[in-house]
XYZ file of C-alpha atoms in Angstrom:
729
model
C -8.573 18.960 9.422
C -11.516 16.857 8.249
C -12.120 17.167 4.591
C -14.755 15.894 2.228
C -15.147 16.683 -1.417
C -18.305 16.443 -3.512
C -17.931 15.388 -7.093
C -20.353 14.999 -9.967
C -20.287 11.315 -10.847
C -20.556 10.546 -14.530
C -21.371 6.813 -14.632
C -19.701 4.501 -17.113
C -22.708 3.712 -19.277
C -25.441 5.807 -17.714
C -25.575 9.373 -18.986
C -26.861 10.736 -15.688
C -25.125 12.615 -12.875
C -25.027 11.683 -9.217
C -23.861 13.756 -6.252
C -21.517 11.716 -4.085
C -18.929 12.294 -1.367
C -15.141 11.999 -1.368
C -12.913 12.065 1.721
C -10.149 14.185 0.306
C -7.198 13.530 2.592
C -7.650 9.867 1.970
C -9.052 6.729 3.289
C -6.616 -3.341 5.164
C -8.079 -9.418 5.438
C -11.706 -13.185 5.918
C -13.779 -15.586 7.567
C -11.536 -18.373 8.665
C -8.742 -16.027 9.783
C -5.760 -18.141 10.764
C -4.432 -16.900 14.083
C -0.679 -16.904 14.584
C 0.220 -18.098 18.086
C 1.974 -15.322 20.003
C 5.294 -15.617 21.744
C 7.819 -13.181 23.171
C 11.308 -11.903 22.496
C 13.919 -10.353 24.760
C 16.842 -8.205 23.625
C 19.674 -7.552 26.094
C 22.108 -4.760 25.240
C 25.557 -4.589 26.856
C 26.666 -0.972 26.803
C 30.421 -0.374 26.438
C 32.103 1.591 29.173
C 35.487 1.866 27.526
C 36.672 0.074 24.439
C 38.364 -3.246 25.026
C 41.687 -3.877 23.350
C 40.182 -6.394 20.918
C 37.052 -4.355 20.188
C 35.937 -3.250 16.725
C 33.688 -0.603 18.286
C 34.705 2.598 20.032
C 31.533 4.670 19.972
C 29.704 7.398 21.899
C 26.475 5.421 21.642
C 23.496 7.004 23.443
C 20.631 4.768 22.255
C 19.854 1.648 20.229
C 16.785 1.251 18.019
C 15.405 -2.274 17.652
C 13.241 -3.055 14.616
C 11.491 -6.424 14.754
C 10.175 -8.077 11.592
C 7.853 -11.072 11.755
C 7.247 -13.944 9.325
C 5.572 -11.706 6.741
C 6.689 -8.170 7.316
C 7.596 -5.385 9.696
C 5.913 -5.551 13.062
C 7.188 -3.227 15.746
C 10.134 -1.281 17.055
C 11.653 -0.236 20.366
C 14.205 2.310 21.551
C 16.684 1.609 24.361
C 18.461 4.608 25.880
C 21.864 4.190 27.452
C 21.502 3.991 31.244
C 23.464 6.327 33.479
C 25.586 3.504 34.852
C 26.414 2.141 31.376
C 25.315 -1.331 32.411
C 22.821 -3.551 30.624
C 19.379 -2.833 29.186
C 16.773 -5.561 28.766
C 13.982 -4.920 26.241
C 11.007 -7.294 26.374
C 8.632 -7.569 23.403
C 5.422 -9.544 23.802
C 2.708 -10.593 21.387
C 5.020 -11.391 18.482
C 4.103 -14.335 16.221
C 6.037 -17.574 16.384
C 8.264 -18.241 13.402
C 11.215 -16.551 11.762
C 11.987 -13.163 13.301
C 14.472 -10.562 12.125
C 16.016 -8.042 14.483
C 17.711 -4.913 13.118
C 19.694 -2.939 15.692
C 21.094 0.534 15.102
C 23.379 2.214 17.640
C 22.769 5.969 17.491
C 24.580 9.054 18.644
C 21.627 10.640 20.466
C 18.983 9.469 22.916
C 15.482 8.376 21.858
C 16.731 6.768 18.658
C 17.870 10.034 17.119
C 21.141 11.043 15.550
C 23.515 9.269 13.194
C 23.696 5.489 12.924
C 27.089 4.569 14.358
C 26.892 0.780 14.226
C 24.389 -1.860 13.132
C 23.531 -5.529 13.244
C 20.818 -7.700 11.728
C 19.994 -11.137 13.123
C 17.464 -13.823 12.111
C 16.223 -16.587 14.374
C 13.125 -18.721 14.952
C 10.826 -18.073 17.904
C 8.758 -20.957 19.288
C 5.403 -20.592 21.042
C 6.638 -22.085 24.297
C 10.197 -20.714 24.178
C 10.699 -16.936 23.994
C 13.570 -15.877 21.769
C 16.506 -14.150 23.444
C 19.086 -11.964 21.744
C 22.166 -10.475 23.382
C 23.918 -7.591 21.633
C 27.356 -6.210 22.425
C 29.511 -3.378 21.123
C 32.979 -4.183 22.415
C 33.515 -7.876 21.674
C 35.682 -9.280 18.922
C 33.978 -10.918 15.936
C 34.547 -14.667 16.107
C 32.299 -15.917 13.278
C 29.612 -14.810 10.824
C 26.117 -16.253 10.910
C 24.648 -16.243 7.377
C 20.879 -16.540 6.987
C 18.310 -16.267 4.169
C 14.708 -17.376 3.498
C 16.203 -20.270 1.526
C 19.532 -21.070 -0.098
C 18.279 -21.859 -3.597
C 17.585 -19.342 -6.351
C 16.853 -19.555 -10.075
C 18.989 -17.896 -12.734
C 18.092 -14.237 -13.050
C 16.457 -14.049 -9.606
C 17.783 -12.501 -6.410
C 18.252 -13.744 -2.872
C 18.765 -11.468 0.119
C 21.402 -12.766 2.567
C 21.835 -11.523 6.101
C 25.217 -11.588 7.787
C 25.390 -11.335 11.573
C 28.693 -10.831 13.349
C 28.901 -13.141 16.377
C 31.266 -13.160 19.342
C 32.926 -16.267 20.764
C 30.035 -16.346 23.269
C 27.442 -16.252 20.457
C 26.486 -12.660 21.170
C 25.462 -10.364 18.328
C 28.200 -7.820 17.663
C 27.205 -4.387 16.345
C 29.545 -3.436 13.508
C 30.603 0.206 12.953
C 29.149 1.891 9.900
C 32.661 2.867 8.841
C 33.844 -0.773 8.630
C 30.855 -2.861 7.513
C 30.940 -6.564 6.767
C 31.906 -7.504 3.229
C 30.787 -10.419 1.070
C 32.573 -12.797 -1.283
C 31.817 -15.892 -3.398
C 33.852 -19.039 -3.990
C 32.361 -19.476 -7.484
C 31.688 -16.187 -9.231
C 30.484 -17.949 -12.391
C 27.217 -18.871 -10.602
C 26.325 -15.346 -9.562
C 27.441 -12.159 -7.898
C 26.702 -10.492 -4.579
C 26.588 -6.787 -3.768
C 27.847 -5.061 -0.585
C 24.374 -5.317 0.977
C 24.219 -9.109 0.602
C 21.929 -9.234 -2.437
C 22.861 -12.338 -4.465
C 21.892 -12.648 -8.137
C 22.047 -16.063 -9.814
C 23.672 -15.984 -13.255
C 24.375 -19.645 -14.124
C 23.310 -23.016 -12.665
C 25.672 -24.415 -10.060
C 26.708 -23.918 -6.444
C 28.707 -21.250 -4.675
C 29.759 -20.825 -1.058
C 29.236 -17.451 0.597
C 31.783 -16.887 3.359
C 31.966 -13.808 5.523
C 35.262 -11.993 5.052
C 38.115 -12.517 7.470
C 36.351 -14.863 9.889
C 34.717 -18.287 9.894
C 31.159 -18.979 8.770
C 29.804 -19.797 5.308
C 26.733 -21.143 3.502
C 26.315 -22.807 0.115
C 23.860 -21.405 -2.442
C 22.372 -23.542 -5.224
C 21.530 -21.743 -8.471
C 18.819 -23.518 -10.474
C 18.005 -23.132 -14.197
C 15.800 -20.155 -14.997
C 12.033 -20.325 -15.286
C 10.380 -20.578 -18.680
C 10.015 -17.467 -20.879
C 7.786 -14.826 -19.363
C 6.950 -16.851 -16.258
C 6.824 -13.722 -14.068
C 5.237 -11.515 -16.699
C 1.543 -10.843 -17.244
C -0.090 -9.634 -20.461
C -2.945 -7.274 -19.579
C -5.397 -6.465 -22.379
C -8.146 -3.879 -22.121
C -10.961 -2.334 -24.184
C -10.726 1.146 -25.685
C -13.899 1.275 -27.772
C -16.519 3.957 -27.226
C -16.719 7.250 -25.364
C -15.677 5.615 -22.102
C -12.924 3.458 -23.556
C -10.344 5.349 -21.535
C -11.522 3.457 -18.451
C -9.801 0.334 -19.770
C -6.273 1.655 -19.507
C -6.835 3.058 -16.012
C -8.161 -0.325 -14.887
C -5.057 -1.925 -16.415
C -2.831 0.486 -14.472
C -4.518 -0.590 -11.242
C -3.980 -4.255 -12.119
C -0.334 -3.511 -12.890
C 0.058 -2.121 -9.367
C -1.586 -5.168 -7.783
C 0.660 -7.541 -9.734
C 3.698 -5.807 -8.243
C 2.664 -7.383 -4.930
C 3.772 -10.651 -6.570
C 6.903 -9.228 -8.243
C 5.250 -9.579 -11.654
C 6.140 -7.410 -14.597
C 3.227 -6.261 -16.699
C 2.694 -5.517 -20.388
C -0.447 -3.448 -21.024
C -2.054 -2.894 -24.405
C -5.385 -2.558 -26.109
C -6.953 -5.950 -26.857
C -7.327 -5.073 -30.534
C -3.532 -4.791 -30.798
C -2.971 -8.426 -29.824
C -0.900 -10.488 -32.241
C -0.927 -14.252 -32.721
C 1.078 -16.246 -30.103
C 1.939 -13.087 -28.164
C 0.777 -14.904 -25.039
C 3.746 -17.277 -25.424
C 6.053 -14.602 -24.040
C 4.090 -14.218 -20.804
C 3.135 -16.310 -17.820
C -0.511 -15.210 -17.579
C -3.144 -13.223 -19.469
C -5.755 -10.819 -18.085
C -8.562 -9.400 -20.217
C -10.480 -6.394 -18.837
C -13.872 -6.276 -20.552
C -14.922 -2.795 -19.469
C -16.870 -1.977 -22.667
C -19.665 -3.756 -24.529
C -17.888 -4.101 -27.851
C -19.665 -3.397 -31.112
C -16.700 -4.871 -32.944
C -14.892 -8.175 -32.524
C -11.900 -9.192 -30.488
C -9.019 -10.537 -32.616
C -9.461 -14.173 -33.604
C -5.805 -14.729 -32.744
C -6.476 -13.655 -29.150
C -9.500 -15.930 -28.778
C -7.657 -18.872 -30.356
C -4.593 -18.429 -28.124
C -6.767 -18.233 -25.004
C -8.517 -21.460 -25.973
C -5.194 -23.183 -26.714
C -3.111 -22.125 -23.715
C -2.580 -23.907 -20.419
C -1.378 -20.694 -18.765
C -3.641 -18.800 -16.354
C -6.263 -16.680 -18.130
C -8.491 -14.244 -16.235
C -11.478 -12.793 -18.095
C -13.256 -9.876 -16.382
C -16.617 -8.494 -17.446
C -17.964 -8.064 -20.950
C -17.593 -9.879 -24.268
C -17.044 -13.469 -23.093
C -19.753 -14.509 -25.559
C -17.205 -13.903 -28.313
C -14.930 -16.516 -26.752
C -17.870 -18.894 -26.324
C -18.837 -18.524 -29.980
C -15.263 -19.046 -31.158
C -14.842 -22.254 -29.115
C -18.015 -24.022 -30.410
C -17.680 -26.540 -27.535
C -17.210 -23.986 -24.758
C -19.769 -25.478 -22.367
C -18.444 -29.038 -22.538
C -14.871 -27.843 -22.219
C -15.317 -25.362 -19.356
C -18.522 -26.496 -17.673
C -20.351 -23.163 -18.088
C -21.745 -21.050 -20.919
C -24.622 -18.807 -22.054
C -23.400 -15.448 -20.797
C -26.324 -13.189 -19.859
C -25.971 -9.443 -19.344
C -28.197 -8.255 -16.516
C -29.890 -4.893 -16.983
C -32.405 -5.082 -14.125
C -32.055 -2.525 -11.401
C -32.000 -3.468 -7.735
C -31.394 -1.553 -4.530
C -28.485 -3.806 -3.570
C -26.105 -6.184 -5.283
C -24.356 -8.387 -2.705
C -21.334 -10.542 -3.547
C -20.757 -13.490 -1.207
C -17.120 -14.523 -0.921
C -15.545 -16.577 1.881
C -18.727 -16.111 3.886
C -18.404 -12.313 3.752
C -20.957 -10.031 2.121
C -19.241 -7.585 -0.228
C -20.767 -4.692 -2.110
C -21.266 -4.399 -5.869
C -22.373 -0.867 -6.728
C -26.057 -1.007 -7.805
C -25.552 1.904 -10.200
C -23.626 -0.548 -12.381
C -26.075 -3.486 -12.742
C -24.449 -4.973 -15.835
C -23.346 -8.321 -14.441
C -22.498 -10.854 -17.146
C -23.382 -14.110 -15.425
C -22.755 -17.586 -16.876
C -24.899 -20.706 -16.585
C -23.116 -23.620 -14.906
C -23.544 -26.772 -16.995
C -21.080 -29.058 -15.219
C -20.324 -28.255 -11.548
C -17.514 -30.823 -11.514
C -15.673 -28.714 -14.098
C -16.703 -25.207 -13.077
C -16.202 -24.111 -9.478
C -18.275 -21.132 -8.322
C -16.031 -19.155 -5.949
C -18.367 -16.206 -5.390
C -22.006 -15.397 -6.074
C -23.985 -12.187 -6.483
C -27.511 -11.718 -5.154
C -29.830 -8.959 -6.381
C -33.577 -8.772 -6.445
C -34.816 -12.368 -6.497
C -31.718 -13.705 -8.285
C -28.457 -15.265 -7.172
C -25.948 -15.792 -9.983
C -22.339 -16.994 -10.291
C -19.977 -14.064 -9.884
C -16.542 -15.736 -9.952
C -16.058 -19.074 -11.728
C -12.940 -21.148 -12.210
C -12.511 -23.950 -14.726
C -8.946 -25.278 -14.852
C -6.660 -22.463 -15.939
C -9.596 -20.204 -16.893
C -10.950 -17.688 -14.373
C -14.095 -15.703 -15.066
C -15.414 -12.612 -13.237
C -18.968 -11.558 -14.062
C -18.040 -7.869 -13.760
C -14.849 -5.878 -13.926
C -13.618 -5.681 -10.294
C -12.258 -2.153 -10.802
C -15.669 -0.587 -11.569
C -17.155 1.608 -8.813
C -14.767 0.490 -6.069
C -15.883 1.160 -2.511
C -15.065 0.001 0.992
C -16.301 -3.565 1.613
C -16.258 -4.032 -2.154
C -16.225 -7.028 -4.525
C -12.783 -5.710 -5.550
C -11.462 -7.358 -2.374
C -12.443 -10.811 -3.665
C -10.413 -10.198 -6.822
C -7.349 -8.970 -4.932
C -7.444 -12.106 -2.774
C -8.030 -14.516 -5.691
C -5.138 -12.920 -7.569
C -2.872 -15.089 -5.392
C -4.539 -18.219 -6.801
C -4.800 -16.982 -10.377
C -1.046 -16.563 -10.713
C -0.268 -19.455 -8.360
C 1.546 -17.558 -5.618
C -0.005 -18.097 -2.214
C 0.896 -15.844 0.692
C 0.416 -16.849 4.330
C -2.637 -15.488 6.108
C -1.437 -12.530 8.150
C -3.276 -9.299 8.811
C -1.525 -6.077 9.720
C -2.939 -2.745 10.769
C -1.563 0.771 10.588
C -2.843 4.010 12.076
C -1.570 7.523 11.695
C -2.443 10.805 13.408
C -3.335 13.329 10.721
C -2.590 17.018 10.021
C -0.264 17.679 12.967
C 0.901 21.252 12.399
C 2.774 23.627 14.756
C -0.553 25.140 15.890
C -1.913 21.777 17.136
C -2.950 21.421 20.787
C 0.080 19.875 22.470
C -1.830 18.548 25.464
C -4.130 16.672 23.110
C -1.180 15.299 21.130
C 0.423 13.951 24.301
C -2.875 12.402 25.339
C -3.098 10.600 21.982
C 0.469 9.325 22.349
C -0.234 8.103 25.897
C -3.386 6.295 24.761
C -1.674 4.454 21.906
C 1.360 3.642 24.032
C -0.908 2.169 26.694
C -2.555 -0.011 24.022
C 0.855 -1.103 22.704
C 0.122 0.371 19.273
C 2.823 2.013 17.113
C 1.588 4.955 15.057
C 2.490 7.543 12.461
C 2.501 11.301 13.132
C 1.700 13.196 9.927
C 3.519 16.493 10.411
C 2.984 19.643 8.365
C 6.313 21.458 8.965
C 5.094 24.961 8.082
C 1.588 26.172 8.961
C 0.266 28.943 6.693
C -2.843 31.112 6.837
C -2.239 33.827 4.214
C -5.892 34.988 4.229
C -5.969 35.427 8.041
C -8.768 32.947 8.659
C -7.522 32.212 12.183
C -5.511 33.984 14.861
C -2.280 31.990 14.683
C -0.519 34.330 12.270
C 0.133 34.048 8.551
C 3.000 31.602 9.034
C 4.032 29.384 11.962
C 7.038 27.064 11.682
C 8.442 24.441 14.018
C 11.329 26.788 14.757
C 8.740 29.233 16.129
C 7.282 26.604 18.485
C 10.024 24.688 20.333
C 7.444 23.228 22.731
C 5.673 21.678 19.723
C 8.928 19.996 18.710
C 9.362 18.639 22.230
C 5.818 17.267 22.057
C 6.606 15.499 18.793
C 9.688 13.954 20.411
C 7.503 12.868 23.317
C 5.177 11.166 20.847
C 8.113 9.455 19.148
C 9.287 8.184 22.513
C 5.801 6.699 23.001
C 6.042 4.672 19.783
C 5.317 7.271 17.116
C 7.090 7.789 13.806
C 7.299 11.063 11.933
C 5.507 11.100 8.566
C 6.217 14.064 6.289
C 2.788 15.466 5.307
C 3.556 18.088 2.682
C 5.488 21.313 3.143
C 2.560 23.644 3.900
C -0.450 21.481 2.902
C -1.828 24.453 0.951
C -0.873 26.406 -2.156
C -0.021 30.051 -2.718
C -1.558 33.133 -1.151
C -5.206 32.436 -1.924
C -7.776 29.656 -1.743
C -7.180 26.266 -3.327
C -10.094 25.993 -3.180
C -11.370 26.896 0.330
C -9.364 29.381 2.393
C -5.612 28.914 1.897
C -5.163 27.334 5.346
C -2.725 24.469 5.904
C -4.517 21.160 6.292
C -7.659 22.475 4.596
C -6.442 23.263 1.087
C -4.513 21.302 -1.512
C -0.782 21.733 -2.056
C 0.089 19.891 -5.274
C -3.211 19.871 -7.193
C -5.357 22.743 -8.422
C -8.983 22.693 -7.251
C -11.990 24.959 -7.856
C -15.455 25.347 -6.367
C -18.454 25.056 -8.653
C -21.479 27.346 -8.082
C -22.938 24.884 -5.558
C -19.728 24.796 -3.523
C -18.535 21.396 -4.628
C -14.819 20.881 -5.230
C -13.693 20.181 -8.785
C -10.249 18.864 -9.675
C -8.569 20.824 -12.446
C -5.116 19.284 -12.605
C -1.603 20.030 -11.333
C -1.011 23.517 -9.911
C 0.421 26.132 -12.316
C 3.898 25.947 -10.741
C 4.039 22.173 -11.001
C 7.301 20.609 -12.095
C 9.696 18.001 -10.771
C 12.055 20.703 -9.485
C 9.241 22.656 -7.812
C 7.806 19.620 -6.041
C 11.250 18.363 -4.989
C 12.106 21.782 -3.572
C 8.984 21.763 -1.383
C 9.691 18.258 -0.140
C 13.300 19.109 0.664
C 12.358 22.350 2.426
C 9.942 20.509 4.682
C 12.379 17.673 5.288
C 15.103 20.166 6.230
C 12.760 21.746 8.796
C 12.100 18.353 10.354
C 15.829 17.566 10.424
C 16.645 20.928 12.008
C 14.194 20.032 14.764
C 15.982 16.717 15.348
C 13.188 14.631 13.790
C 13.639 11.752 11.346
C 10.697 11.307 8.934
C 10.308 7.709 7.755
C 7.622 8.151 5.089
C 5.669 10.593 2.952
C 1.938 11.421 2.956
C 0.637 13.417 -0.022
C -1.740 16.194 1.088
C -5.309 15.220 0.204
C -3.867 12.319 -1.829
C -3.629 14.533 -4.935
C -0.460 15.165 -6.968
C 0.852 14.850 -10.510
C 3.082 12.130 -11.938
C 6.193 14.313 -11.763
C 5.334 15.128 -8.148
C 5.279 11.444 -7.211
C 8.693 10.991 -8.777
C 9.931 13.927 -6.711
C 8.469 12.357 -3.565
C 10.273 9.112 -4.449
C 13.550 11.005 -4.665
C 13.333 11.678 -0.913
C 11.153 8.824 0.394
C 10.512 5.161 -0.314
C 7.561 4.546 2.022
C 4.306 6.347 1.372
C 1.097 6.144 3.434
C -1.403 7.736 1.031
C -3.266 6.248 -1.901
C -1.646 7.323 -5.148
C -3.131 9.058 -8.165
C -2.547 7.285 -11.508
C -2.905 8.837 -14.941
C -3.542 8.113 -18.575
C -3.985 10.250 -21.669
C -6.238 9.075 -24.487
C -5.972 10.799 -27.860
C -9.352 11.761 -29.233
C -11.238 11.288 -25.965
C -14.139 13.594 -25.176
C -12.799 16.462 -23.026
C -14.783 17.538 -19.969
C -14.161 18.985 -16.525
C -16.602 16.745 -14.708
C -15.176 14.713 -11.848
C -16.086 11.041 -12.124
C -16.478 9.759 -8.589
C -15.694 6.475 -6.924
C -15.469 5.843 -3.207
C -12.732 5.557 -2.127
C -11.263 5.794 -5.650
C -12.538 8.118 -8.336
C -12.201 9.044 -11.970
C -11.594 12.520 -13.226
C -11.186 14.339 -16.502
C -9.312 17.582 -16.964
C -9.992 20.183 -19.644
C -7.989 18.081 -22.074
C -7.814 14.329 -22.403
C -5.931 13.677 -19.178
C -7.583 11.064 -17.001
C -6.690 9.928 -13.499
C -7.716 7.447 -10.858
C -7.007 6.791 -7.202
C -6.493 3.214 -6.032
C -7.135 1.356 -2.804
C -4.215 -1.024 -2.171
C -5.354 -3.928 0.028
C -1.804 -5.101 0.642
C 1.625 -3.514 0.730
C 3.367 -3.110 -2.618
C 5.730 -0.947 -4.603
C 3.668 0.968 -7.153
C 4.518 2.151 -10.657
C 6.225 5.264 -9.246
C 8.567 3.129 -7.152
C 6.834 4.212 -3.922
C 6.148 1.500 -1.354
C 2.497 1.937 -0.429
C 1.600 1.245 3.187
C -2.105 0.441 2.695
C -4.828 2.787 3.902
C -8.182 1.107 3.369
C -10.634 2.040 6.114
C -10.930 5.817 5.918
C -11.146 7.999 8.997
C -13.420 8.924 11.886
C -15.616 11.999 11.549
C -18.065 11.961 14.472
C -20.240 14.863 13.347
C -20.202 14.328 9.600
C -19.282 16.977 7.094
C -21.172 18.833 4.377
C -24.434 17.054 5.063
C -22.840 13.613 5.058
C -23.705 11.323 7.981
C -21.084 10.792 10.693
C -18.499 8.057 10.322
C -17.849 6.499 13.713
C -15.308 3.838 14.761
C -17.921 1.072 14.414
C -18.100 1.694 10.665
C -14.327 1.481 10.227
C -14.278 -1.695 12.325
C -16.961 -3.171 10.051
C -14.846 -2.265 7.022
C -11.903 -4.036 8.653
C -14.039 -7.169 8.949
C -14.658 -7.112 5.193
C -10.943 -6.612 4.487
C -10.258 -9.955 6.183
C -11.185 -11.781 2.981
C -7.802 -10.729 1.586
C -5.388 -13.278 3.007
C -2.555 -10.790 3.520
C -4.599 -7.611 3.580
C -4.226 -4.637 5.877
C -6.490 -2.477 8.014
C -5.145 1.019 7.478
C -6.762 4.220 8.740
C -6.066 7.664 10.135
C -7.328 9.778 13.014
C -7.334 13.554 13.333
C -5.483 14.906 16.355
C -8.313 17.081 17.659
C -10.822 14.219 18.156
C -11.692 12.618 21.496
C -9.230 9.880 22.441
C -12.175 7.719 23.535
C -12.972 7.361 19.820
C -9.346 6.468 19.147
C -9.390 3.783 21.831
C -12.648 2.329 20.463
C -11.242 2.253 16.934
C -7.923 0.637 17.810
C -9.300 -2.010 20.160
C -12.027 -2.852 17.652
C -9.470 -3.445 14.901
C -7.318 -5.491 17.261
C -10.409 -7.547 18.097
C -10.638 -8.560 14.428
C -7.227 -10.244 14.736
C -5.065 -7.507 13.212
C -1.594 -6.631 14.542
C -0.569 -2.971 14.390
C 2.795 -2.353 12.786
C 5.352 0.358 12.112
C 7.220 1.475 9.024
C 10.808 0.211 8.672
C 13.442 2.892 9.199
């Protein structure tokens, strides 16, 4: 169901309220997009009739799933059903990028990729533009040798390297190995490292070690290099806490911590006033979040260490004048100085980055712009135009990076935040190849959904060659009798609905678990108690004007309670013969313990998470502090939370792997007085996301909307150069 939530927006330094909109169920990069030349791949499967005498596989295999991963992540998947004559099946996959491809094959006990995994194989090979890659898989040939592959065969002490072992026949065919007798790993020199049963190698001491596959020929040598310097993959994140809005600082730091996980960085967060001399020595980079105009002073030790270090330093927002004053020769050393805080209002603030216009919220005009004194020292990477002015917005001088405003303030679609998330690659010195993925899911699919419409959606996406998620609510509830479906409708009550879901899966869909009932209790929370309309894991109320106010976790909330709901819903899906691959939190709202419960059952998650902090002595209030698509909120105590837009895939602080959702959703008629949001707007947002070199275009589409809108949306995103992908199983 479409859902929008109004919140009262309490601005950071303005003591005025604004009425703004929030899309409650949720909401990926620039100019100069580097296109990856497409090629093709063909997988031929030899189905066993009867087991040969020398075979390792005697299986009642009914289907094989084929997951294909490209140079920078998961791309697509196919299902091959066993033909009636048990002969061969040829699966052709077009439009894949040239480069290293990884195929993961699972032989399953049921058709359509369902049932238990009986045997598996993973194979890596390089596809050329002019030469399609061919793979032949068998299930009744003897293993002759083991092909060992990895991104590289060097690793530093303390780091890991994932190895892939592929069983090969004497004819160089890929042999699927039974799950009951998997390949094992061994090392010739265990003093250099150790390797687990899944092929994950950890370097422990410098040297070399050969990795042979057990029992057959085939080996590769791994070189273990000395470890990096102390704290090389660790960032020190400092933030402000002064003033009535000091709690913002920690929430901004939490968001930065999540982004740094995209680069496998660990993160130490603390208030800037707690910094101790030479603390930076134990880290590879320092980030300062100047979210408050400080009346007091930053520690001299912090300023001195920043001026002395050669490590990356990123200063965001306020208080850089303290560093300038401490340096005495700041302008001659860095090539810019004289930080000026803007307080002039303007209707628009436009950040130009990589030729793309990005938005800086005009309700926060406090840009701290520097004056460039030596352009050969100070490179201006982005500018901001407002009124009659154009000022430097992002400046780099050697190891020092300066942002004229905190990128986490008032985040929106097409926002200056995107420039920061892209430049983060350069700040920490870890470039990622330019590759842009897209993901779409069909939202709020409950047992009462129109099955003809669902099949039409599946047919449309299949025709376009687009994989998709199906966000299923296992149990529909309407305890207040708002509709005529009954108070409770389960999948067991609607076998035709289950068959429709399987039809959608066969057309390229994947089941996403979207709550248990997507509502809470027997009454409104806060609308009408209906699944898909109300909240399941977060308590909401309506204020006198009808706007939704977040209160906090529901009264029943606990780890055990949340886990029980997840497991009940998952059991319903399993009983229907459906395999969910990811979780989607209803309306993107849940508590910390809930997210840990979700992680117990799922690794992949398609919603934007809620992140919390608690500040002792903060001013309590129940006013929701709005950002689009993120927001701030305060409960009746001192519990604060924020929602974050992830521009690229990463594992967040809960251990959930976030599949980015960054474009929002289509609502052709608007909602609650808000103008309609049509595909053209989401396509424009996707254009802005292109500034992030490995960003995503993620969105969702409600099942009851016209498929013409779906077709317009998908083809428009594809026209930007994005490739739609699936979630690994």
